[in-house]
Tab-separated table of C-alpha atoms in Angstrom:
chain	number	residue	atom	x	y	z
A	209	UNK	CA	-21.372	-12.674	-19.678
A	210	UNK	CA	-24.853	-13.919	-20.613
A	211	UNK	CA	-27.705	-13.185	-22.960
A	212	UNK	CA	-31.082	-14.214	-21.595
A	213	UNK	CA	-34.187	-15.414	-23.490
A	214	UNK	CA	-37.584	-15.830	-21.828
A	215	UNK	CA	-38.219	-19.216	-23.462
A	216	UNK	CA	-34.923	-21.051	-23.434
A	217	UNK	CA	-33.250	-19.734	-20.319
A	218	UNK	CA	-29.739	-18.292	-20.123
A	219	UNK	CA	-27.142	-18.806	-22.857
A	220	UNK	CA	-23.533	-18.513	-21.717
A	221	UNK	CA	-21.485	-16.562	-24.248
A	222	UNK	CA	-17.739	-16.191	-23.837
A	223	UNK	CA	-15.785	-13.254	-25.212
A	224	UNK	CA	-14.193	-15.382	-27.958
A	225	UNK	CA	-17.626	-16.268	-29.339
A	226	UNK	CA	-18.673	-12.635	-29.252
A	227	UNK	CA	-15.536	-11.598	-31.140
A	228	UNK	CA	-16.009	-14.294	-33.788
A	229	UNK	CA	-19.688	-13.504	-34.448
A	230	UNK	CA	-18.937	-9.774	-34.469
A	231	UNK	CA	-16.135	-10.337	-36.996
A	232	UNK	CA	-18.370	-12.505	-39.216
A	233	UNK	CA	-20.992	-9.767	-39.187
A	234	UNK	CA	-18.368	-7.150	-40.004
A	235	UNK	CA	-16.493	-8.994	-42.776
A	236	UNK	CA	-19.295	-11.087	-44.235
A	237	UNK	CA	-17.429	-14.373	-44.326
A	238	UNK	CA	-15.838	-16.876	-41.971
A	239	UNK	CA	-12.583	-16.804	-43.945
A	240	UNK	CA	-12.147	-13.020	-43.707
A	241	UNK	CA	-13.297	-13.017	-40.057
A	242	UNK	CA	-10.705	-15.668	-39.206
A	243	UNK	CA	-7.950	-13.700	-40.955
A	244	UNK	CA	-8.910	-10.511	-39.097
A	245	UNK	CA	-8.854	-12.305	-35.750
A	246	UNK	CA	-5.625	-14.197	-36.455
A	247	UNK	CA	-7.312	-17.620	-36.386
A	248	UNK	CA	-7.471	-20.349	-39.015
A	249	UNK	CA	-10.711	-20.731	-40.969
A	250	UNK	CA	-11.290	-24.322	-39.707
A	251	UNK	CA	-10.784	-23.202	-36.089
A	252	UNK	CA	-13.471	-20.514	-36.434
A	253	UNK	CA	-15.881	-22.908	-38.151
A	254	UNK	CA	-15.387	-25.537	-35.447
A	255	UNK	CA	-15.888	-22.980	-32.685
A	256	UNK	CA	-19.156	-21.800	-34.231
A	257	UNK	CA	-20.420	-25.394	-34.564
A	258	UNK	CA	-19.665	-26.098	-30.888
A	259	UNK	CA	-21.503	-22.959	-29.780
A	260	UNK	CA	-24.473	-23.724	-32.050
A	261	UNK	CA	-24.700	-27.259	-30.637
A	262	UNK	CA	-24.640	-25.918	-27.086
A	263	UNK	CA	-27.266	-23.259	-27.840
A	264	UNK	CA	-29.468	-25.527	-29.904
A	265	UNK	CA	-29.806	-23.018	-32.766
A	266	UNK	CA	-27.602	-21.895	-35.677
A	267	UNK	CA	-25.744	-18.606	-35.691
A	268	UNK	CA	-24.806	-18.600	-39.390
A	269	UNK	CA	-26.361	-20.051	-42.519
A	270	UNK	CA	-25.179	-20.512	-46.079
A	271	UNK	CA	-26.555	-18.113	-48.684
A	272	UNK	CA	-25.397	-18.977	-52.168
A	273	UNK	CA	-21.614	-19.038	-52.124
A	274	UNK	CA	-21.400	-17.057	-48.873
A	275	UNK	CA	-22.828	-17.070	-45.369
A	276	UNK	CA	-25.220	-14.870	-43.426
A	277	UNK	CA	-26.132	-14.513	-39.804
A	278	UNK	CA	-29.333	-16.130	-38.625
A	279	UNK	CA	-31.759	-14.274	-36.377
A	280	UNK	CA	-29.878	-15.696	-33.381
A	281	UNK	CA	-26.589	-14.626	-34.939
A	282	UNK	CA	-27.945	-11.112	-35.470
A	283	UNK	CA	-28.924	-10.905	-31.785
A	284	UNK	CA	-25.454	-11.989	-30.688
A	285	UNK	CA	-23.764	-9.620	-33.152
A	286	UNK	CA	-25.919	-6.683	-32.058
A	287	UNK	CA	-24.975	-7.142	-28.402
A	288	UNK	CA	-21.390	-8.137	-29.154
A	289	UNK	CA	-20.388	-4.652	-30.247
A	290	UNK	CA	-21.502	-3.120	-26.942
A	291	UNK	CA	-20.045	-5.879	-24.788
A	292	UNK	CA	-16.699	-5.999	-26.626
A	293	UNK	CA	-16.381	-2.228	-26.424
A	294	UNK	CA	-16.865	-2.415	-22.647
A	295	UNK	CA	-14.408	-5.317	-22.363
A	296	UNK	CA	-11.789	-3.475	-24.404
A	297	UNK	CA	-12.275	-0.372	-22.276
A	298	UNK	CA	-11.864	-2.372	-19.065
A	299	UNK	CA	-8.825	-4.147	-20.501
A	300	UNK	CA	-7.255	-0.801	-21.365
A	301	UNK	CA	-7.809	0.539	-17.867
A	302	UNK	CA	-6.361	-2.619	-16.334
A	303	UNK	CA	-3.365	-2.343	-18.636
A	304	UNK	CA	-2.860	1.205	-17.405
A	305	UNK	CA	-2.879	-0.041	-13.824
A	306	UNK	CA	-0.714	-3.042	-14.577
A	307	UNK	CA	1.779	-0.839	-16.365
A	308	UNK	CA	1.700	1.543	-13.376
A	309	UNK	CA	0.571	4.411	-15.573
A	310	UNK	CA	-2.407	5.061	-13.316
A	311	UNK	CA	-3.647	4.395	-9.799
A	312	UNK	CA	-3.983	6.047	-6.431
A	313	UNK	CA	-2.432	5.247	-3.054
A	314	UNK	CA	-3.524	6.750	0.258
A	315	UNK	CA	-0.509	7.004	2.555
A	316	UNK	CA	-0.110	8.080	6.171
A	317	UNK	CA	2.905	8.418	8.440
A	318	UNK	CA	4.015	9.680	11.834
A	319	UNK	CA	5.613	13.154	12.208
A	320	UNK	CA	9.321	12.303	12.068
A	321	UNK	CA	8.695	10.084	9.031
A	322	UNK	CA	6.993	13.063	7.376
A	323	UNK	CA	10.287	14.957	7.438
A	324	UNK	CA	12.611	12.092	6.522
A	325	UNK	CA	11.186	9.043	4.801
A	326	UNK	CA	8.137	10.526	3.090
A	327	UNK	CA	9.659	13.371	0.990
A	328	UNK	CA	12.201	11.018	-0.583
A	329	UNK	CA	9.533	8.365	-1.131
A	330	UNK	CA	7.199	10.817	-2.861
A	331	UNK	CA	10.039	12.054	-5.057
A	332	UNK	CA	10.950	8.486	-6.035
A	333	UNK	CA	7.341	7.660	-6.896
A	334	UNK	CA	6.946	10.856	-8.920
A	335	UNK	CA	10.090	10.034	-10.910
A	336	UNK	CA	9.434	6.320	-11.439
A	337	UNK	CA	5.625	6.212	-11.588
A	338	UNK	CA	4.348	9.704	-12.490
A	339	UNK	CA	0.868	8.386	-13.262
A	340	UNK	CA	0.263	7.185	-9.704
A	341	UNK	CA	-1.486	9.717	-7.496
A	342	UNK	CA	-0.459	9.612	-3.829
A	343	UNK	CA	-2.394	11.266	-1.042
A	344	UNK	CA	-0.588	11.791	2.252
A	345	UNK	CA	-1.916	12.445	5.751
A	346	UNK	CA	0.198	12.692	8.902
A	347	UNK	CA	-1.025	10.505	11.762
A	348	UNK	CA	0.420	8.668	14.743
A	349	UNK	CA	0.290	4.840	14.634
A	350	UNK	CA	-2.966	4.155	16.453
A	351	UNK	CA	-4.921	6.425	14.102
A	352	UNK	CA	-3.063	5.456	10.928
A	353	UNK	CA	-3.391	1.725	11.623
A	354	UNK	CA	-7.100	2.154	12.334
A	355	UNK	CA	-7.399	3.952	8.980
A	356	UNK	CA	-5.812	0.966	7.203
A	357	UNK	CA	-8.218	-1.375	8.948
A	358	UNK	CA	-11.319	0.630	8.017
A	359	UNK	CA	-10.152	1.073	4.417
A	360	UNK	CA	-9.596	4.838	4.418
A	361	UNK	CA	-5.804	4.393	4.123
A	362	UNK	CA	-3.793	1.975	1.953
A	363	UNK	CA	-0.349	2.162	3.590
A	364	UNK	CA	0.555	3.407	7.066
A	365	UNK	CA	4.156	4.110	8.009
A	366	UNK	CA	4.105	3.254	11.705
A	367	UNK	CA	6.428	2.086	14.466
A	368	UNK	CA	6.571	-0.435	17.277
A	369	UNK	CA	8.754	-0.893	20.350
A	370	UNK	CA	9.470	-4.646	20.317
A	371	UNK	CA	11.064	-4.656	23.777
A	372	UNK	CA	8.010	-3.155	25.462
A	373	UNK	CA	5.558	-5.779	26.757
A	374	UNK	CA	2.896	-3.091	27.129
A	375	UNK	CA	3.199	-1.919	23.516
A	376	UNK	CA	-0.208	-2.396	21.858
A	377	UNK	CA	1.176	-2.649	18.323
A	378	UNK	CA	0.567	-6.402	18.002
A	379	UNK	CA	-3.052	-6.029	19.034
A	380	UNK	CA	-3.580	-3.002	16.781
A	381	UNK	CA	-2.231	-4.796	13.701
A	382	UNK	CA	-3.822	-8.199	14.268
A	383	UNK	CA	-4.972	-9.489	10.884
A	384	UNK	CA	-3.068	-6.812	8.932
A	385	UNK	CA	0.197	-7.165	7.000
A	386	UNK	CA	3.305	-5.642	8.617
A	387	UNK	CA	6.529	-5.062	6.675
A	388	UNK	CA	9.619	-4.057	8.685
A	389	UNK	CA	11.424	-1.145	7.024
A	390	UNK	CA	14.338	-0.420	9.363
A	391	UNK	CA	15.484	-0.230	12.965
A	392	UNK	CA	15.456	3.187	14.606
A	393	UNK	CA	17.732	3.391	17.670
A	394	UNK	CA	16.726	5.413	20.712
A	395	UNK	CA	18.953	8.115	22.213
A	396	UNK	CA	18.902	10.002	25.491
A	397	UNK	CA	19.093	13.789	25.205
A	398	UNK	CA	20.685	15.784	28.007
A	399	UNK	CA	22.063	19.297	28.440
A	400	UNK	CA	25.660	19.190	27.205
A	401	UNK	CA	27.003	20.322	30.583
A	402	UNK	CA	25.396	17.339	32.334
A	403	UNK	CA	27.714	14.363	32.635
A	404	UNK	CA	25.711	11.153	32.383
A	405	UNK	CA	26.114	7.529	31.421
A	406	UNK	CA	23.042	6.905	29.272
A	407	UNK	CA	23.941	3.244	28.881
A	408	UNK	CA	23.055	2.890	32.573
A	409	UNK	CA	19.638	4.515	32.925
A	410	UNK	CA	19.427	3.904	36.660
A	411	UNK	CA	22.009	6.696	37.029
A	412	UNK	CA	19.314	9.077	35.723
A	413	UNK	CA	16.613	8.152	38.231
A	414	UNK	CA	16.785	11.546	39.945
A	415	UNK	CA	16.384	13.496	36.685
A	416	UNK	CA	13.300	15.313	35.458
A	417	UNK	CA	12.115	13.788	32.210
A	418	UNK	CA	10.372	15.325	29.213
A	419	UNK	CA	8.008	12.790	27.642
A	420	UNK	CA	7.060	12.595	23.980
A	421	UNK	CA	4.099	11.115	22.092
A	422	UNK	CA	1.945	8.497	23.876
A	423	UNK	CA	3.856	5.577	22.342
A	424	UNK	CA	7.243	7.128	23.137
A	425	UNK	CA	6.061	7.982	26.628
A	426	UNK	CA	5.034	4.347	27.082
A	427	UNK	CA	8.486	3.259	25.948
A	428	UNK	CA	10.108	5.667	28.430
A	429	UNK	CA	8.042	4.248	31.291
A	430	UNK	CA	8.781	0.656	30.299
A	431	UNK	CA	12.508	1.268	29.799
A	432	UNK	CA	12.857	2.993	33.158
A	433	UNK	CA	10.839	0.240	34.849
A	434	UNK	CA	13.300	-2.319	33.477
A	435	UNK	CA	16.097	-0.167	34.900
A	436	UNK	CA	14.415	-0.262	38.315
A	437	UNK	CA	12.799	3.146	38.717
A	438	UNK	CA	9.795	5.249	37.700
A	439	UNK	CA	10.778	8.436	35.840
A	440	UNK	CA	9.718	11.816	37.174
A	441	UNK	CA	7.968	13.358	34.168
A	442	UNK	CA	7.867	17.136	34.380
A	443	UNK	CA	6.664	17.969	30.862
A	444	UNK	CA	4.920	16.224	27.983
A	445	UNK	CA	4.718	17.123	24.314
A	446	UNK	CA	4.489	15.126	21.096
A	447	UNK	CA	6.527	17.829	19.323
A	448	UNK	CA	10.101	16.491	19.077
A	449	UNK	CA	11.495	19.959	18.357
A	450	UNK	CA	9.856	21.251	21.535
A	451	UNK	CA	11.322	18.317	23.480
A	452	UNK	CA	14.822	19.180	22.296
A	453	UNK	CA	14.307	22.881	23.009
A	454	UNK	CA	13.215	22.078	26.556
A	455	UNK	CA	16.327	19.969	27.050
A	456	UNK	CA	18.443	22.838	25.678
A	457	UNK	CA	16.763	25.138	28.192
A	458	UNK	CA	17.847	22.842	31.029
A	459	UNK	CA	14.288	21.803	31.925
A	460	UNK	CA	15.044	18.102	31.929
A	461	UNK	CA	16.273	15.170	29.885
A	462	UNK	CA	14.473	13.119	27.263
A	463	UNK	CA	14.479	9.902	25.301
A	464	UNK	CA	13.830	10.154	21.562
A	465	UNK	CA	14.157	7.895	18.516
A	466	UNK	CA	17.134	8.821	16.359
A	467	UNK	CA	14.809	9.481	13.413
A	468	UNK	CA	13.397	12.447	15.317
A	469	UNK	CA	16.867	13.925	15.626
A	470	UNK	CA	17.373	13.381	11.886
A	471	UNK	CA	14.156	15.211	11.125
A	472	UNK	CA	15.307	18.165	13.230
A	473	UNK	CA	18.999	18.382	14.198
A	474	UNK	CA	19.885	18.390	17.881
A	475	UNK	CA	20.280	22.050	18.957
A	476	UNK	CA	23.398	23.543	20.461
A	477	UNK	CA	23.754	22.775	24.149
A	478	UNK	CA	22.170	19.316	23.818
A	479	UNK	CA	24.013	15.996	23.608
A	480	UNK	CA	22.489	12.805	22.177
A	481	UNK	CA	23.727	9.719	24.044
A	482	UNK	CA	23.338	6.232	22.528
A	483	UNK	CA	21.546	3.638	24.625
A	484	UNK	CA	22.204	-0.077	24.915
A	485	UNK	CA	19.778	-1.885	22.638
A	486	UNK	CA	16.829	0.495	23.011
A	487	UNK	CA	15.130	0.885	19.642
A	488	UNK	CA	11.898	0.862	17.726
A	489	UNK	CA	11.025	-0.724	14.390
A	490	UNK	CA	9.685	1.469	11.621
A	491	UNK	CA	7.179	-0.547	9.622
A	492	UNK	CA	4.631	-0.366	6.834
A	493	UNK	CA	1.125	-1.580	7.671
A	494	UNK	CA	-1.338	-2.610	4.969
A	495	UNK	CA	-4.303	-4.858	4.481
A	496	UNK	CA	-3.270	-8.462	3.695
A	497	UNK	CA	-4.249	-8.233	0.013
A	498	UNK	CA	-2.747	-4.781	-0.593
A	499	UNK	CA	0.097	-5.947	-2.831
A	500	UNK	CA	-2.446	-7.238	-5.348
A	501	UNK	CA	-2.964	-3.583	-6.294
A	502	UNK	CA	-0.087	-2.595	-8.623
A	503	UNK	CA	0.096	1.003	-7.402
A	504	UNK	CA	0.277	-0.050	-3.740
A	505	UNK	CA	2.837	-2.732	-4.562
A	506	UNK	CA	5.003	-0.147	-6.350
A	507	UNK	CA	4.867	2.190	-3.362
A	508	UNK	CA	5.740	-0.592	-0.904
A	509	UNK	CA	8.667	-1.615	-3.102
A	510	UNK	CA	9.957	1.951	-3.122
A	511	UNK	CA	9.301	2.327	0.602
A	512	UNK	CA	11.359	-0.717	1.567
A	513	UNK	CA	14.315	0.861	-0.247
A	514	UNK	CA	14.113	4.099	1.744
A	515	UNK	CA	16.895	4.538	4.299
A	516	UNK	CA	17.158	7.888	6.091
A	517	UNK	CA	20.819	8.729	5.663
A	518	UNK	CA	21.484	10.059	9.146
A	519	UNK	CA	19.484	7.631	11.262
A	520	UNK	CA	21.219	5.419	13.814
A	521	UNK	CA	21.987	1.952	12.518
């Protein structure tokens, strides 16, 4: 912080000097000022002499048996009250943030996370950090990651299919911080009266498929391509409940992450078959410096502890 004069240029004044001069003005003596500040009298006197030498003018002068502020000291004291009040106010607000008694986090997540991970996370944050305000918006990964990048979102709960070479997740998150939360296995849903071996997808090449969200549809295409065929997609919807209802109605078969079946239980007449190694990673995406914000760091800490009870391991 600086006080500026037109004749002598800028004088650098640190907060300790401001507090000392303000205390001298308040208590009328160096001894009482030192006691109020918790310093020794010699330490305060030495500090004032160093500042006076640097400034080239005295701040205090002896008057009889006591001391008084000089004109320069009066200027510093007059401004010190305002500056110290602002510093104390800022320090209090920072203490609130540091103590996690205040703050705001903007969170987004994909639909099946909204029904599984997010409610528990919000409850945990409300219990442990009631002063932190959390805003939540549901969004699929491309949009939520873009929101993190442009600064309109602090934390995005997203997902990536690590086995898919065409998955754009790496490109979307380039330069951002990605924290893996858990693995979410993929299952194949079929009508219960259809006997299939989902561990061998090539046996399903003649089936009609029901595709999900764009990322899940991309995973379906890639998985089937690795199995040696292109799936015949009869229907598309990003509503997992609708996908399962269509399978129950005998309209086709589908591939869904297990988290989607945790969010909404598999209906009667539908069987969920495990696959061999097919999975996605559920992750948290933030800006690289996000953990420097105490409220965001607290949410990320709570988020990494979240484990949907019924998800596939």
